[in-house]
Tab-separated table of C-alpha atoms in Angstrom:
chain	number	residue	atom	x	y	z
P	256	MET	CA	-13.493	-2.492	31.740
P	257	THR	CA	-14.365	-4.630	28.691
P	258	ILE	CA	-16.144	-3.946	25.534
P	259	TYR	CA	-17.609	-6.397	22.943
P	260	LEU	CA	-16.383	-6.340	19.462
P	261	PRO	CA	-19.249	-7.457	17.126
P	262	ILE	CA	-17.195	-8.379	14.113
P	263	ALA	CA	-14.350	-10.007	15.903
P	264	GLU	CA	-16.947	-11.774	18.205
P	265	LEU	CA	-15.094	-11.271	21.540
P	266	SER	CA	-14.615	-8.997	24.548
P	267	VAL	CA	-11.564	-7.017	25.063
P	268	ASN	CA	-10.027	-4.678	27.696
P	269	ILE	CA	-10.791	-1.026	26.494
P	270	PHE	CA	-7.656	0.319	28.157
P	271	ILE	CA	-5.325	-2.161	26.389
P	272	ILE	CA	-6.988	-1.232	23.042
P	273	LEU	CA	-6.538	2.543	23.823
P	274	GLY	CA	-2.980	1.910	24.799
P	275	MET	CA	-2.218	0.170	21.497
P	276	GLY	CA	-3.771	2.921	19.494
P	277	ALA	CA	-1.868	5.686	21.374
P	278	ALA	CA	1.465	3.916	21.174
P	279	VAL	CA	1.035	3.255	17.381
P	280	GLY	CA	-0.104	6.844	16.812
P	281	PHE	CA	2.939	8.078	18.633
P	282	LEU	CA	5.224	5.992	16.421
P	283	SER	CA	3.298	6.993	13.342
P	284	GLY	CA	3.909	10.742	13.914
P	285	MET	CA	7.539	10.170	15.027
P	286	PHE	CA	8.757	8.043	12.175
P	287	GLY	CA	6.290	8.932	9.314
P	288	VAL	CA	4.872	5.459	8.998
P	289	GLY	CA	1.234	4.544	9.179
P	290	GLY	CA	1.667	2.171	11.947
P	291	GLY	CA	-0.153	-0.766	10.455
P	292	PHE	CA	2.941	-2.896	10.622
P	293	LEU	CA	2.604	-2.598	14.424
P	294	ILE	CA	-0.992	-2.433	15.138
P	295	THR	CA	-1.906	-5.506	13.054
P	296	PRO	CA	0.632	-7.765	14.911
P	297	LEU	CA	-0.428	-6.406	18.221
P	298	LEU	CA	-4.103	-7.100	17.523
P	299	ILE	CA	-3.212	-10.557	16.444
P	300	PHE	CA	-1.088	-11.062	19.663
P	301	TYR	CA	-4.220	-10.031	21.561
P	302	ASN	CA	-6.202	-12.751	19.882
P	303	ILE	CA	-7.963	-10.644	17.485
P	304	PRO	CA	-8.734	-12.771	14.270
P	305	PRO	CA	-6.125	-11.817	11.590
P	306	VAL	CA	-8.827	-11.152	8.989
P	307	VAL	CA	-10.330	-8.493	11.305
P	308	ALA	CA	-6.827	-7.322	12.470
P	309	VAL	CA	-5.692	-6.538	8.894
P	310	ALA	CA	-8.844	-4.710	7.869
P	311	THR	CA	-9.417	-2.825	11.090
P	312	GLY	CA	-5.729	-2.033	11.451
P	313	ALA	CA	-5.769	-0.281	8.047
P	314	ASN	CA	-8.593	1.891	9.341
P	315	GLN	CA	-6.669	2.998	12.355
P	316	VAL	CA	-3.796	3.955	10.254
P	317	VAL	CA	-6.027	6.451	8.397
P	318	ALA	CA	-6.671	8.440	11.624
P	319	SER	CA	-3.055	8.501	12.831
P	320	SER	CA	-1.754	9.390	9.347
P	321	ILE	CA	-4.178	12.326	8.997
P	322	SER	CA	-3.128	13.847	12.320
P	323	GLY	CA	0.592	13.575	11.514
P	324	ALA	CA	0.196	14.749	8.045
P	325	ILE	CA	-1.579	17.915	9.019
P	326	THR	CA	1.169	18.839	11.339
P	327	HIS	CA	3.883	18.256	8.638
P	328	PHE	CA	1.805	20.337	6.128
P	329	ARG	CA	1.730	23.307	8.525
P	330	ARG	CA	5.573	22.988	8.953
P	331	GLY	CA	6.158	22.849	5.196
P	332	THR	CA	7.546	19.362	5.227
P	333	LEU	CA	4.955	17.669	2.925
P	334	ASP	CA	5.342	17.536	-0.852
P	335	VAL	CA	1.729	17.301	-2.037
P	336	LYS	CA	2.743	16.926	-5.716
P	337	LEU	CA	5.036	13.936	-4.998
P	338	GLY	CA	2.517	12.405	-2.712
P	339	THR	CA	-0.132	12.571	-5.522
P	340	VAL	CA	2.110	10.669	-7.931
P	341	LEU	CA	2.607	8.030	-5.185
P	342	LEU	CA	-1.119	7.883	-4.650
P	343	VAL	CA	-1.879	7.085	-8.405
P	344	GLY	CA	0.185	3.811	-7.955
P	345	GLY	CA	-1.068	3.225	-4.439
P	346	LEU	CA	-4.799	3.107	-5.370
P	347	SER	CA	-4.088	0.685	-8.325
P	348	GLY	CA	-2.015	-1.570	-6.072
P	349	ALA	CA	-4.635	-1.593	-3.332
P	350	THR	CA	-7.302	-2.785	-5.845
P	351	VAL	CA	-5.035	-5.673	-6.797
P	352	GLY	CA	-4.188	-6.500	-3.187
P	353	ILE	CA	-7.817	-6.686	-2.123
P	354	TRP	CA	-8.283	-9.334	-4.781
P	355	ILE	CA	-5.324	-11.276	-3.515
P	356	PHE	CA	-6.588	-10.969	-0.026
P	357	SER	CA	-10.020	-12.416	-0.982
P	358	LEU	CA	-8.336	-15.243	-2.863
P	359	LEU	CA	-6.091	-16.277	0.065
P	360	ARG	CA	-9.004	-16.142	2.429
P	361	SER	CA	-11.119	-18.380	0.114
P	362	ILE	CA	-8.429	-21.134	0.146
P	363	GLY	CA	-7.709	-20.866	3.810
P	364	GLN	CA	-4.103	-19.690	3.658
P	365	LEU	CA	-4.547	-16.061	4.699
P	366	ASP	CA	-3.158	-16.222	8.212
P	367	LEU	CA	-0.027	-18.170	7.335
P	368	PHE	CA	0.565	-15.862	4.335
P	369	ILE	CA	0.236	-12.623	6.414
P	370	SER	CA	2.614	-13.887	9.148
P	371	LEU	CA	5.250	-15.028	6.607
P	372	LEU	CA	5.067	-11.696	4.710
P	373	TYR	CA	5.631	-9.743	8.011
P	374	VAL	CA	8.634	-11.866	9.023
P	375	VAL	CA	10.212	-11.419	5.629
P	376	PHE	CA	9.601	-7.808	5.020
P	377	LEU	CA	10.115	-6.599	8.662
P	378	GLY	CA	13.334	-8.515	9.029
P	379	THR	CA	14.833	-7.369	5.743
P	380	VAL	CA	13.878	-3.753	5.913
P	381	GLY	CA	14.537	-3.421	9.613
P	382	GLY	CA	18.035	-4.927	9.261
P	383	LEU	CA	19.076	-2.815	6.385
P	384	MET	CA	17.911	0.375	8.118
P	385	LEU	CA	19.631	-0.490	11.220
P	386	TRP	CA	22.921	-1.328	9.533
P	387	GLU	CA	22.892	1.952	7.524
P	388	SER	CA	21.976	4.105	10.375
P	389	ILE	CA	24.633	2.640	12.665
P	390	ASN	CA	27.298	3.287	10.021
P	391	ALA	CA	25.980	6.824	9.620
P	392	MET	CA	26.242	7.597	13.317
P	393	ARG	CA	29.681	6.130	13.509
P	394	ARG	CA	30.819	8.488	10.693
P	395	ALA	CA	29.150	11.267	12.511
P	396	ALA	CA	30.951	10.461	15.703
P	397	ARG	CA	34.360	10.436	13.958
P	398	ASN	CA	33.467	13.551	12.021
P	399	GLU	CA	33.840	11.727	8.767
P	400	ALA	CA	31.961	13.134	5.682
P	401	PRO	CA	30.112	10.519	3.527
P	402	ALA	CA	32.065	9.145	0.649
P	403	PRO	CA	31.898	11.672	-2.274
P	404	ARG	CA	30.140	10.568	-5.445
P	405	ARG	CA	32.029	10.368	-8.618
P	406	PRO	CA	31.677	13.373	-11.012
P	407	GLY	CA	28.824	12.574	-13.527
P	408	HIS	CA	27.797	9.544	-11.598
P	409	GLN	CA	24.100	9.086	-11.448
P	410	HIS	CA	21.831	6.353	-9.706
P	411	TRP	CA	19.999	4.260	-12.323
P	412	VAL	CA	16.698	5.577	-11.093
P	413	HIS	CA	17.594	9.045	-12.262
P	414	LYS	CA	18.304	7.882	-15.810
P	415	LEU	CA	14.632	6.807	-16.339
P	416	PRO	CA	12.389	8.824	-18.725
P	417	LEU	CA	9.155	10.837	-17.863
P	418	LYS	CA	10.884	13.098	-15.372
P	419	VAL	CA	8.987	15.655	-13.415
P	420	ARG	CA	10.367	18.419	-11.256
P	421	PHE	CA	9.189	18.304	-7.551
P	422	LYS	CA	9.994	21.868	-6.163
P	423	LYS	CA	9.151	21.056	-2.503
P	424	SER	CA	11.527	18.027	-2.536
P	425	LYS	CA	14.031	19.841	-4.729
P	426	ILE	CA	14.384	16.783	-7.071
P	427	TYR	CA	14.008	16.108	-10.803
P	428	LEU	CA	12.798	12.532	-11.063
P	429	SER	CA	11.032	10.065	-13.433
P	430	VAL	CA	7.419	9.220	-12.280
P	431	ILE	CA	8.030	5.528	-13.187
P	432	PRO	CA	9.746	4.535	-9.958
P	433	ILE	CA	7.469	6.676	-7.904
P	434	VAL	CA	4.257	5.082	-9.198
P	435	THR	CA	5.822	1.674	-9.033
P	436	LEU	CA	6.653	2.195	-5.425
P	437	GLY	CA	3.194	3.452	-4.693
P	438	PHE	CA	1.671	0.407	-6.436
P	439	ALA	CA	3.778	-2.039	-4.346
P	440	ILE	CA	2.865	-0.158	-1.120
P	441	GLY	CA	-0.897	-0.418	-2.203
P	442	ILE	CA	-0.718	-4.193	-2.455
P	443	LEU	CA	0.861	-4.430	0.955
P	444	THR	CA	-1.717	-2.152	2.451
P	445	SER	CA	-4.527	-4.478	1.337
P	446	VAL	CA	-2.947	-7.739	2.056
P	447	MET	CA	-1.033	-6.936	5.332
P	448	GLY	CA	-3.303	-4.085	6.722
P	449	VAL	CA	-0.191	-1.723	6.771
P	450	GLY	CA	0.285	1.798	5.694
P	451	GLY	CA	3.531	0.739	4.006
P	452	GLY	CA	5.590	3.477	5.462
P	453	PHE	CA	8.173	1.081	6.912
P	454	ILE	CA	9.003	0.319	3.336
P	455	MET	CA	8.134	3.661	1.644
P	456	VAL	CA	10.314	5.720	3.984
P	457	PRO	CA	13.518	3.985	3.346
P	458	ALA	CA	12.833	3.536	-0.323
P	459	MET	CA	12.153	7.305	-0.757
P	460	ILE	CA	15.365	8.075	1.039
P	461	TYR	CA	17.861	5.477	-0.245
P	462	LEU	CA	16.407	4.713	-3.711
P	463	LEU	CA	14.679	7.890	-4.789
P	464	ARG	CA	17.193	10.176	-2.783
P	465	ILE	CA	14.437	12.380	-1.511
P	466	PRO	CA	15.343	14.586	1.465
P	467	THR	CA	14.486	12.921	4.859
P	468	ASN	CA	12.629	15.963	6.182
P	469	VAL	CA	10.162	15.773	3.310
P	470	VAL	CA	9.784	12.011	3.209
P	471	VAL	CA	7.990	11.735	6.523
P	472	GLY	CA	5.060	14.071	5.628
P	473	THR	CA	4.808	12.908	2.103
P	474	SER	CA	4.628	9.224	3.155
P	475	LEU	CA	1.843	10.033	5.591
P	476	PHE	CA	-0.165	11.945	2.851
P	477	GLN	CA	-0.140	8.943	0.479
P	478	ILE	CA	-0.940	6.496	3.328
P	479	ILE	CA	-4.113	8.513	4.188
P	480	PHE	CA	-5.879	7.821	0.900
P	481	VAL	CA	-4.669	4.370	0.183
P	482	THR	CA	-5.645	2.988	3.632
P	483	ALA	CA	-9.066	4.847	3.510
P	484	TYR	CA	-9.731	3.204	0.144
P	485	THR	CA	-8.599	-0.094	1.338
P	486	THR	CA	-10.753	0.069	4.516
P	487	ILE	CA	-13.964	0.907	2.419
P	488	VAL	CA	-13.394	-1.935	-0.022
P	489	GLN	CA	-12.591	-4.381	2.722
P	490	ALA	CA	-15.740	-3.533	4.592
P	491	ALA	CA	-17.830	-3.887	1.375
P	492	THR	CA	-16.260	-7.056	0.035
P	493	ASN	CA	-14.965	-9.112	3.029
P	494	TYR	CA	-17.152	-7.578	5.932
P	495	SER	CA	-13.991	-7.660	8.164
P	496	VAL	CA	-13.836	-4.038	9.571
P	497	ASP	CA	-14.874	-3.934	13.230
P	498	ILE	CA	-16.158	-0.358	13.751
P	499	VAL	CA	-16.078	-0.501	17.536
P	500	LEU	CA	-12.453	-1.659	17.647
P	501	ALA	CA	-11.618	0.935	14.939
P	502	PHE	CA	-13.215	3.849	16.788
P	503	PHE	CA	-11.087	3.302	19.916
P	504	LEU	CA	-7.914	2.761	17.994
P	505	MET	CA	-8.510	5.895	15.969
P	506	LEU	CA	-9.301	7.953	18.999
P	507	ALA	CA	-6.136	7.090	20.802
P	508	GLY	CA	-4.012	7.144	17.678
P	509	VAL	CA	-4.790	10.709	16.674
P	510	ILE	CA	-3.740	11.975	20.109
P	511	GLY	CA	-0.489	9.824	20.123
P	512	ALA	CA	0.476	11.148	16.668
P	513	GLN	CA	0.546	14.726	17.742
P	514	TYR	CA	3.140	13.949	20.390
P	515	GLY	CA	5.127	11.703	18.087
P	516	VAL	CA	5.604	14.416	15.541
P	517	ARG	CA	6.974	16.716	18.246
P	518	VAL	CA	9.445	14.163	19.376
P	519	GLY	CA	10.550	13.196	15.881
P	520	GLN	CA	11.423	16.842	14.967
P	521	ARG	CA	14.060	16.783	17.750
P	522	LEU	CA	16.008	13.824	16.523
P	523	ARG	CA	18.443	13.609	13.671
P	524	GLY	CA	17.726	11.639	10.504
P	525	GLU	CA	20.169	8.716	11.403
P	526	GLN	CA	18.815	8.457	14.945
P	527	LEU	CA	15.192	8.134	13.637
P	528	ARG	CA	16.145	5.465	11.148
P	529	ALA	CA	18.080	3.449	13.870
P	530	LEU	CA	14.989	3.558	16.160
P	531	LEU	CA	12.768	2.534	13.504
P	532	GLY	CA	15.035	-0.216	12.229
P	533	LEU	CA	15.128	-1.658	15.858
P	534	LEU	CA	11.358	-1.370	16.173
P	535	VAL	CA	10.787	-3.157	12.836
P	536	LEU	CA	13.229	-5.966	13.657
P	537	ALA	CA	11.709	-6.479	17.136
P	538	VAL	CA	8.123	-6.937	15.645
P	539	GLY	CA	9.463	-9.232	12.909
P	540	LEU	CA	11.251	-11.383	15.451
P	541	ARG	CA	8.194	-11.676	17.636
P	542	LEU	CA	6.166	-12.917	14.617
P	543	ALA	CA	8.968	-15.431	13.688
P	544	VAL	CA	9.012	-16.859	17.160
P	545	ALA	CA	5.159	-17.295	16.995
P	546	LEU	CA	5.511	-19.266	13.809
P	547	VAL	CA	7.939	-21.936	15.229
P	548	VAL	CA	6.944	-22.223	18.873
P	549	THR	CA	4.318	-24.798	19.568
P	550	PRO	CA	1.044	-23.131	20.630
P	551	GLN	CA	-0.575	-23.944	24.034
P	552	ASP	CA	-3.691	-25.111	22.265
P	553	ILE	CA	-2.837	-27.034	19.117
P	554	TYR	CA	-6.502	-27.240	17.984
P	555	SER	CA	-8.986	-24.300	18.004
P	556	VAL	CA	-12.402	-23.641	16.692
P	557	VAL	CA	-12.806	-20.211	14.973
P	558	MET	CA	-16.074	-18.759	13.917
P	559	GLY	CA	-16.196	-17.433	10.289
P	560	VAL	CA	-15.952	-13.564	10.382
P	561	GLY	CA	-18.810	-11.707	8.961
P	562	ASN	CA	-21.054	-14.841	8.712
């Protein structure tokens, strides 16, 4: 069964689209990531124009993130105060990112830039997460405790001014690195069509030292509003959001996220990080191969989206 996508200007198999949405929604709920780093490449692999894939992928992230965040809120694993501070930086970064997106599109370098960004970010983050989680699992298997920190030793992040106490996360931390992290994620959301969870989650765990059980729900909370804002502005400025494609992705994503949260609650922190690291590396590798392998059709004619 096929449906026609008016903005992408092509027909697609509805069951493949629903399958993509459900799978990404499941992973979103399981790992606390928006899923955009998966849905955007998947749509591009399925011959959806990158401009449409980025903007519409961000829209799908909203639905799956809402579904997962509600579940975490009910379970008490969402720090609203921390998420709000992240959101301040996220909205500012998203505004800058949309300007960059429009500039790259106008000079004809958007597709290449998106692919290169995905390869670099996914390869780096996935590799670091996998390495750390494997070491953590090895220590657990040998019943070794993590190396104790020296008395009085503090991470440089904890020495910054403008500190605020986040009771839910049980941390006392400066808002500077939190807003900066949100700003960076906002730019990535606009340019790459991602929720940014694949970077935000490890950054909150390893850099800000926020407890893993709170990180997932808080990440999803911030992703909801930044991706929603990005989607609205993308639709208004670049006319690249395909509402038909977005509807079916959202429908399947919401359902998949509920099951993902349940599975994620049963796994230990290091196991979740190892699985996410493998997943991130796999997607990055697939994009890297696509950049160097000669395509079957060297020349192609592409209609302008939104014209």
